[in-house]
DNA sequence: CAAATGACGTAGC
DNA sequence: TGCTACGCCATTT
């Protein structure tokens, strides 16, 4: 087998598949963080990888990637980038207050404490 | 194949 | 309260 085969679990799912699954499960109008997702898939500390996976999503993906923000409660894109504006726009569209690019984890974080 | 990179997080100062 | 330094590791150069 080639050494660049995706890491798989006992169920056969790749880490990437698990991340997609979690992102798809984020409720409308709620958000979660990269670190939280890493924990949910049983790999705490892999927060950077979560970002890498989302970065590789095809442009036409229907996954709600915009509901993923960083632990500071902010959008992880430069404020002047189009990506930032797109994410902010999608969040505002579903009722998440982020006019300043900041989201209240206290109010929107998923899963609930 | 070695080194740099990145949609992160957190401990330390 | 804010910055810096590191750890993390798949992916890219």
Short mmCIF file of N, CA and C (backbone and C1' of nucleotides) in Angstrom, two decimals, chain B:
data_model
loop_
_atom_site.label_atom_id
_atom_site.label_comp_id
_atom_site.label_asym_id
_atom_site.label_seq_id
_atom_site.Cartn_x
_atom_site.Cartn_y
_atom_site.Cartn_z
P DC B 1 11.94 8.82 0.63
"O5'" DC B 1 12.63 10.23 0.53
"C5'" DC B 1 14.04 10.32 0.44
"C4'" DC B 1 14.46 11.73 0.81
"C3'" DC B 1 13.86 12.20 2.14
"O3'" DC B 1 14.76 13.10 2.77
"C1'" DC B 1 13.12 13.61 0.44
P DA B 2 14.73 13.35 4.38
"O5'" DA B 2 14.92 14.93 4.46
"C5'" DA B 2 16.05 15.53 3.82
"C4'" DA B 2 15.86 17.04 3.77
"C3'" DA B 2 15.50 17.67 5.10
"O3'" DA B 2 16.09 18.95 5.17
"C1'" DA B 2 13.73 18.00 3.57
P DA B 3 15.77 19.92 6.45
"O5'" DA B 3 14.67 20.88 5.81
"C5'" DA B 3 15.00 21.61 4.63
"C4'" DA B 3 13.95 22.67 4.37
"C3'" DA B 3 13.52 23.44 5.63
"O3'" DA B 3 13.33 24.80 5.28
"C1'" DA B 3 11.64 22.35 4.67
P DA B 4 12.75 25.85 6.38
"O5'" DA B 4 11.33 26.19 5.74
"C5'" DA B 4 11.25 26.51 4.36
"C4'" DA B 4 9.79 26.65 3.94
"C3'" DA B 4 8.99 27.61 4.83
"O3'" DA B 4 8.19 28.40 3.97
"C1'" DA B 4 7.92 25.50 4.74
P DT B 5 7.29 29.57 4.66
"O5'" DT B 5 5.86 28.89 4.66
"C5'" DT B 5 5.46 28.15 3.51
"C4'" DT B 5 4.02 27.72 3.64
"C3'" DT B 5 3.15 28.63 4.52
"O3'" DT B 5 1.92 28.84 3.86
"C1'" DT B 5 3.01 26.39 5.27
P DG B 6 1.03 30.10 4.27
"O5'" DG B 6 -0.18 29.35 5.01
"C5'" DG B 6 -0.95 28.41 4.30
"C4'" DG B 6 -1.88 27.70 5.26
"C3'" DG B 6 -2.58 28.66 6.25
"O3'" DG B 6 -3.96 28.29 6.40
"C1'" DG B 6 -1.43 26.95 7.42
P DA B 7 -4.95 29.01 5.27
"O5'" DA B 7 -6.25 29.19 6.13
"C5'" DA B 7 -6.42 30.32 6.97
"C4'" DA B 7 -7.52 30.03 7.94
"C3'" DA B 7 -7.32 28.73 8.70
"O3'" DA B 7 -7.74 28.89 10.05
"C1'" DA B 7 -9.38 28.68 7.53
P DC B 8 -6.70 29.40 11.11
"O5'" DC B 8 -6.60 28.19 12.13
"C5'" DC B 8 -7.59 27.20 12.24
"C4'" DC B 8 -7.48 26.51 13.59
"C3'" DC B 8 -7.82 27.41 14.78
"O3'" DC B 8 -8.56 26.65 15.74
"C1'" DC B 8 -5.63 26.58 15.01
P DG B 9 -9.02 27.23 17.09
"O5'" DG B 9 -7.90 26.73 18.11
"C5'" DG B 9 -7.70 25.34 18.28
"C4'" DG B 9 -6.83 25.07 19.50
"C3'" DG B 9 -7.24 25.89 20.72
"O3'" DG B 9 -7.13 25.06 21.87
"C1'" DG B 9 -4.99 26.37 20.15
P DT B 10 -7.61 25.60 23.30
"O5'" DT B 10 -6.26 25.68 24.14
"C5'" DT B 10 -5.24 24.70 23.93
"C4'" DT B 10 -3.96 25.18 24.55
"C3'" DT B 10 -4.19 26.03 25.81
"O3'" DT B 10 -3.16 25.73 26.72
"C1'" DT B 10 -2.88 27.21 24.32
P DA B 11 -3.51 25.83 28.31
"O5'" DA B 11 -2.05 25.72 28.92
"C5'" DA B 11 -1.08 24.88 28.28
"C4'" DA B 11 0.24 25.61 28.20
"C3'" DA B 11 0.61 26.31 29.50
"O3'" DA B 11 1.99 26.13 29.75
"C1'" DA B 11 0.58 27.89 27.74
P DG B 12 2.65 26.55 31.19
"O5'" DG B 12 3.70 27.66 30.81
"C5'" DG B 12 3.78 28.12 29.46
"C4'" DG B 12 4.74 29.30 29.36
"C3'" DG B 12 5.06 30.00 30.68
"O3'" DG B 12 6.34 30.59 30.57
"C1'" DG B 12 3.80 31.45 29.32
P DC B 13 7.01 31.26 31.94
"O5'" DC B 13 7.27 32.74 31.45
"C5'" DC B 13 7.29 33.00 30.05
"C4'" DC B 13 7.21 34.50 29.79
"C3'" DC B 13 7.46 35.41 30.98
"O3'" DC B 13 8.16 36.56 30.53
"C1'" DC B 13 5.35 35.88 30.10
#
